[in-house]
Amino acid sequence: MKNIAVMAGLALVLSACGDKSGTPAADTTAAASPPPAAASGATHNVQMVMEGTAYKFVPSDLSVKAGDVAVFTNVSGGPHNVAFYPDSIPAGAEPVLAAQIKDGLGPLSTALVIDPNATITISFAGAPAGEYKFTCTPHQAMGMNGKITVTQ
Ligand SMILES: [Cu+2]
């Protein structure tokens, strides 16, 4: 009897959550493309900078949770972009990333950001756990690389 009460309570909590997420979201954008999973987590800011003669992502190594968002900002030394290495992302990550990268330099390479403080947003909603390695196409030869580790 006690177990049934616990189960009932759990069901109430679950259904409450369901009601909450069931409210229609303002979905006025990107109706034509398959909707990426909704981002629900934290935002992580990554700066794209030139310091002296060095080009870098700051931070160049960070951990996020699935559902978080990374916002890359063109601080100095642009143009920059975010280009994921197809062979250095987890299995199943490619469609998650490619669905967000429109008019990029490639399926996993975003367009260049040129204007000061222009941003590139990558959502890790629905993204498999693992290491995502990326570079900046114009500065790849200068070692502008980064890594994001996604945990569930
Ligand atoms: Cu760059």
PDB file of C-alpha atoms and ligand atoms in Angstrom:
ATOM      1  CA  MET A   1       0.000   0.000   0.000  1.00  0.00           C
ATOM      2  CA  LYS A   2       2.816   2.321   0.846  1.00  0.00           C
ATOM      3  CA  ASN A   3       4.489   1.579  -2.480  1.00  0.00           C
ATOM      4  CA  ILE A   4       1.333   2.404  -4.373  1.00  0.00           C
ATOM      5  CA  ALA A   5       1.157   5.787  -2.668  1.00  0.00           C
ATOM      6  CA  VAL A   6       4.742   6.486  -3.664  1.00  0.00           C
ATOM      7  CA  MET A   7       4.003   5.492  -7.236  1.00  0.00           C
ATOM      8  CA  ALA A   8       0.947   7.723  -7.310  1.00  0.00           C
ATOM      9  CA  GLY A   9       2.991  10.635  -6.044  1.00  0.00           C
ATOM     10  CA  LEU A  10       5.589  10.014  -8.714  1.00  0.00           C
ATOM     11  CA  ALA A  11       2.916   9.895 -11.371  1.00  0.00           C
ATOM     12  CA  LEU A  12       1.606  13.256 -10.174  1.00  0.00           C
ATOM     13  CA  VAL A  13       5.069  14.778 -10.395  1.00  0.00           C
ATOM     14  CA  LEU A  14       5.591  13.324 -13.852  1.00  0.00           C
ATOM     15  CA  SER A  15       2.268  14.518 -15.122  1.00  0.00           C
ATOM     16  CA  ALA A  16       2.910  17.964 -13.700  1.00  0.00           C
ATOM     17  CA  CYS A  17       6.128  18.092 -15.665  1.00  0.00           C
ATOM     18  CA  GLY A  18       4.274  16.913 -18.721  1.00  0.00           C
ATOM     19  CA  ASP A  19       1.715  19.663 -18.425  1.00  0.00           C
ATOM     20  CA  LYS A  20       4.424  22.235 -18.094  1.00  0.00           C
ATOM     21  CA  SER A  21       6.350  21.193 -21.184  1.00  0.00           C
ATOM     22  CA  GLY A  22       3.092  20.646 -23.033  1.00  0.00           C
ATOM     23  CA  THR A  23       2.327  24.341 -23.204  1.00  0.00           C
ATOM     24  CA  PRO A  24       2.762  25.423 -26.778  1.00  0.00           C
ATOM     25  CA  ALA A  25       6.139  27.035 -27.316  1.00  0.00           C
ATOM     26  CA  ALA A  26       6.483  30.115 -29.443  1.00  0.00           C
ATOM     27  CA  ASP A  27       7.743  28.288 -32.481  1.00  0.00           C
ATOM     28  CA  THR A  28       7.905  30.975 -35.098  1.00  0.00           C
ATOM     29  CA  THR A  29      11.394  30.274 -36.395  1.00  0.00           C
ATOM     30  CA  ALA A  30      12.957  27.521 -38.431  1.00  0.00           C
ATOM     31  CA  ALA A  31       9.651  25.872 -39.162  1.00  0.00           C
ATOM     32  CA  ALA A  32      10.999  24.396 -42.355  1.00  0.00           C
ATOM     33  CA  SER A  33      13.824  22.434 -40.755  1.00  0.00           C
ATOM     34  CA  PRO A  34      13.585  19.507 -38.395  1.00  0.00           C
ATOM     35  CA  PRO A  35      13.280  21.123 -34.988  1.00  0.00           C
ATOM     36  CA  PRO A  36      16.404  20.693 -32.877  1.00  0.00           C
ATOM     37  CA  ALA A  37      15.693  19.499 -29.357  1.00  0.00           C
ATOM     38  CA  ALA A  38      14.907  22.463 -27.160  1.00  0.00           C
ATOM     39  CA  ALA A  39      17.828  23.822 -25.238  1.00  0.00           C
ATOM     40  CA  SER A  40      17.086  23.737 -21.555  1.00  0.00           C
ATOM     41  CA  GLY A  41      20.393  24.177 -19.826  1.00  0.00           C
ATOM     42  CA  ALA A  42      23.099  26.679 -19.140  1.00  0.00           C
ATOM     43  CA  THR A  43      24.815  28.992 -21.579  1.00  0.00           C
ATOM     44  CA  HIS A  44      28.597  28.799 -21.879  1.00  0.00           C
ATOM     45  CA  ASN A  45      30.433  31.706 -23.425  1.00  0.00           C
ATOM     46  CA  VAL A  46      33.517  31.115 -25.527  1.00  0.00           C
ATOM     47  CA  GLN A  47      35.530  34.030 -26.829  1.00  0.00           C
ATOM     48  CA  MET A  48      37.289  33.913 -30.163  1.00  0.00           C
ATOM     49  CA  VAL A  49      40.331  36.100 -29.783  1.00  0.00           C
ATOM     50  CA  MET A  50      43.665  37.128 -31.164  1.00  0.00           C
ATOM     51  CA  GLU A  51      46.295  37.718 -28.497  1.00  0.00           C
ATOM     52  CA  GLY A  52      49.559  38.947 -29.930  1.00  0.00           C
ATOM     53  CA  THR A  53      50.053  36.604 -32.837  1.00  0.00           C
ATOM     54  CA  ALA A  54      48.061  33.751 -31.291  1.00  0.00           C
ATOM     55  CA  TYR A  55      44.517  32.924 -32.251  1.00  0.00           C
ATOM     56  CA  LYS A  56      42.484  31.030 -29.694  1.00  0.00           C
ATOM     57  CA  PHE A  57      39.191  29.980 -28.256  1.00  0.00           C
ATOM     58  CA  VAL A  58      38.891  31.086 -24.621  1.00  0.00           C
ATOM     59  CA  PRO A  59      38.297  28.770 -22.941  1.00  0.00           C
ATOM     60  CA  SER A  60      39.605  26.198 -25.394  1.00  0.00           C
ATOM     61  CA  ASP A  61      38.508  23.265 -23.255  1.00  0.00           C
ATOM     62  CA  LEU A  62      35.202  23.185 -21.461  1.00  0.00           C
ATOM     63  CA  SER A  63      32.579  20.776 -20.228  1.00  0.00           C
ATOM     64  CA  VAL A  64      28.868  21.205 -20.792  1.00  0.00           C
ATOM     65  CA  LYS A  65      25.800  19.122 -20.173  1.00  0.00           C
ATOM     66  CA  ALA A  66      23.559  17.854 -22.911  1.00  0.00           C
ATOM     67  CA  GLY A  67      20.957  20.603 -23.232  1.00  0.00           C
ATOM     68  CA  ASP A  68      23.435  23.398 -22.662  1.00  0.00           C
ATOM     69  CA  VAL A  69      24.340  25.997 -25.238  1.00  0.00           C
ATOM     70  CA  ALA A  70      27.746  27.342 -26.254  1.00  0.00           C
ATOM     71  CA  VAL A  71      27.876  30.893 -27.573  1.00  0.00           C
ATOM     72  CA  PHE A  72      31.057  31.775 -29.444  1.00  0.00           C
ATOM     73  CA  THR A  73      31.760  35.506 -29.697  1.00  0.00           C
ATOM     74  CA  ASN A  74      34.044  37.199 -32.209  1.00  0.00           C
ATOM     75  CA  VAL A  75      36.085  39.343 -29.834  1.00  0.00           C
ATOM     76  CA  SER A  76      39.178  40.050 -31.937  1.00  0.00           C
ATOM     77  CA  GLY A  77      41.162  38.795 -34.882  1.00  0.00           C
ATOM     78  CA  GLY A  78      38.193  37.666 -36.921  1.00  0.00           C
ATOM     79  CA  PRO A  79      36.791  36.393 -39.104  1.00  0.00           C
ATOM     80  CA  HIS A  80      36.372  33.200 -37.146  1.00  0.00           C
ATOM     81  CA  ASN A  81      34.103  30.203 -37.290  1.00  0.00           C
ATOM     82  CA  VAL A  82      33.502  26.937 -35.481  1.00  0.00           C
ATOM     83  CA  ALA A  83      34.349  23.855 -37.530  1.00  0.00           C
ATOM     84  CA  PHE A  84      33.831  20.491 -35.876  1.00  0.00           C
ATOM     85  CA  TYR A  85      36.127  17.659 -36.904  1.00  0.00           C
ATOM     86  CA  PRO A  86      33.880  14.954 -38.374  1.00  0.00           C
ATOM     87  CA  ASP A  87      36.190  12.236 -37.017  1.00  0.00           C
ATOM     88  CA  SER A  88      36.467  13.787 -33.552  1.00  0.00           C
ATOM     89  CA  ILE A  89      32.878  13.967 -32.405  1.00  0.00           C
ATOM     90  CA  PRO A  90      30.806  11.216 -30.804  1.00  0.00           C
ATOM     91  CA  ALA A  91      28.768   8.794 -32.867  1.00  0.00           C
ATOM     92  CA  GLY A  92      25.374  10.346 -33.508  1.00  0.00           C
ATOM     93  CA  ALA A  93      26.563  13.917 -33.012  1.00  0.00           C
ATOM     94  CA  GLU A  94      26.770  14.833 -36.670  1.00  0.00           C
ATOM     95  CA  PRO A  95      23.015  15.226 -37.320  1.00  0.00           C
ATOM     96  CA  VAL A  96      22.616  17.260 -34.128  1.00  0.00           C
ATOM     97  CA  LEU A  97      25.283  19.705 -35.241  1.00  0.00           C
ATOM     98  CA  ALA A  98      24.469  19.710 -38.947  1.00  0.00           C
ATOM     99  CA  ALA A  99      20.829  20.586 -38.222  1.00  0.00           C
ATOM    100  CA  GLN A 100      22.012  23.835 -36.670  1.00  0.00           C
ATOM    101  CA  ILE A 101      24.677  24.823 -39.168  1.00  0.00           C
ATOM    102  CA  LYS A 102      22.972  26.639 -42.001  1.00  0.00           C
ATOM    103  CA  ASP A 103      24.861  28.182 -44.884  1.00  0.00           C
ATOM    104  CA  GLY A 104      28.119  27.120 -43.341  1.00  0.00           C
ATOM    105  CA  LEU A 105      31.471  26.451 -44.945  1.00  0.00           C
ATOM    106  CA  GLY A 106      30.617  22.769 -44.637  1.00  0.00           C
ATOM    107  CA  PRO A 107      28.108  20.452 -42.978  1.00  0.00           C
ATOM    108  CA  LEU A 108      29.911  20.784 -39.649  1.00  0.00           C
ATOM    109  CA  SER A 109      31.573  24.162 -40.231  1.00  0.00           C
ATOM    110  CA  THR A 110      29.676  27.321 -39.453  1.00  0.00           C
ATOM    111  CA  ALA A 111      29.737  30.430 -41.553  1.00  0.00           C
ATOM    112  CA  LEU A 112      32.390  32.993 -40.724  1.00  0.00           C
ATOM    113  CA  VAL A 113      31.589  35.706 -38.236  1.00  0.00           C
ATOM    114  CA  ILE A 114      33.118  38.982 -39.280  1.00  0.00           C
ATOM    115  CA  ASP A 115      31.421  41.739 -37.290  1.00  0.00           C
ATOM    116  CA  PRO A 116      32.760  42.579 -33.836  1.00  0.00           C
ATOM    117  CA  ASN A 117      30.847  40.692 -31.151  1.00  0.00           C
ATOM    118  CA  ALA A 118      28.984  38.607 -33.696  1.00  0.00           C
ATOM    119  CA  THR A 119      28.129  35.233 -32.237  1.00  0.00           C
ATOM    120  CA  ILE A 120      27.772  31.601 -33.210  1.00  0.00           C
ATOM    121  CA  THR A 121      25.424  29.554 -31.058  1.00  0.00           C
ATOM    122  CA  ILE A 122      25.707  25.790 -30.827  1.00  0.00           C
ATOM    123  CA  SER A 123      23.103  23.901 -28.816  1.00  0.00           C
ATOM    124  CA  PHE A 124      23.974  20.583 -27.273  1.00  0.00           C
ATOM    125  CA  ALA A 125      20.348  19.667 -26.781  1.00  0.00           C
ATOM    126  CA  GLY A 126      19.973  16.063 -27.802  1.00  0.00           C
ATOM    127  CA  ALA A 127      23.716  15.773 -28.261  1.00  0.00           C
ATOM    128  CA  PRO A 128      25.391  12.502 -27.358  1.00  0.00           C
ATOM    129  CA  ALA A 129      27.961  12.547 -24.594  1.00  0.00           C
ATOM    130  CA  GLY A 130      31.600  12.674 -25.515  1.00  0.00           C
ATOM    131  CA  GLU A 131      34.308  14.940 -26.818  1.00  0.00           C
ATOM    132  CA  TYR A 132      33.630  17.428 -29.573  1.00  0.00           C
ATOM    133  CA  LYS A 133      36.812  18.768 -31.136  1.00  0.00           C
ATOM    134  CA  PHE A 134      36.691  21.776 -33.381  1.00  0.00           C
ATOM    135  CA  THR A 135      38.831  24.364 -35.024  1.00  0.00           C
ATOM    136  CA  CYS A 136      38.468  27.756 -36.650  1.00  0.00           C
ATOM    137  CA  THR A 137      38.826  27.298 -40.380  1.00  0.00           C
ATOM    138  CA  PRO A 138      40.759  30.529 -41.121  1.00  0.00           C
ATOM    139  CA  HIS A 139      43.110  29.939 -38.175  1.00  0.00           C
ATOM    140  CA  GLN A 140      43.397  26.161 -38.151  1.00  0.00           C
ATOM    141  CA  ALA A 141      47.018  26.371 -39.277  1.00  0.00           C
ATOM    142  CA  MET A 142      47.690  28.749 -36.381  1.00  0.00           C
ATOM    143  CA  GLY A 143      46.423  26.225 -33.882  1.00  0.00           C
ATOM    144  CA  MET A 144      43.068  27.794 -33.068  1.00  0.00           C
ATOM    145  CA  ASN A 145      41.465  24.628 -31.727  1.00  0.00           C
ATOM    146  CA  GLY A 146      38.992  23.792 -29.033  1.00  0.00           C
ATOM    147  CA  LYS A 147      37.266  20.931 -27.321  1.00  0.00           C
ATOM    148  CA  ILE A 148      33.898  20.656 -25.644  1.00  0.00           C
ATOM    149  CA  THR A 149      33.116  17.625 -23.531  1.00  0.00           C
ATOM    150  CA  VAL A 150      29.404  16.876 -23.299  1.00  0.00           C
ATOM    151  CA  THR A 151      28.098  14.940 -20.318  1.00  0.00           C
ATOM    152  CA  GLN A 152      24.561  13.727 -19.886  1.00  0.00           C
TER     153      GLN A 152
HETATM  154 CU    CU B   1      39.730  32.152 -35.944  1.00  0.00          CU
END
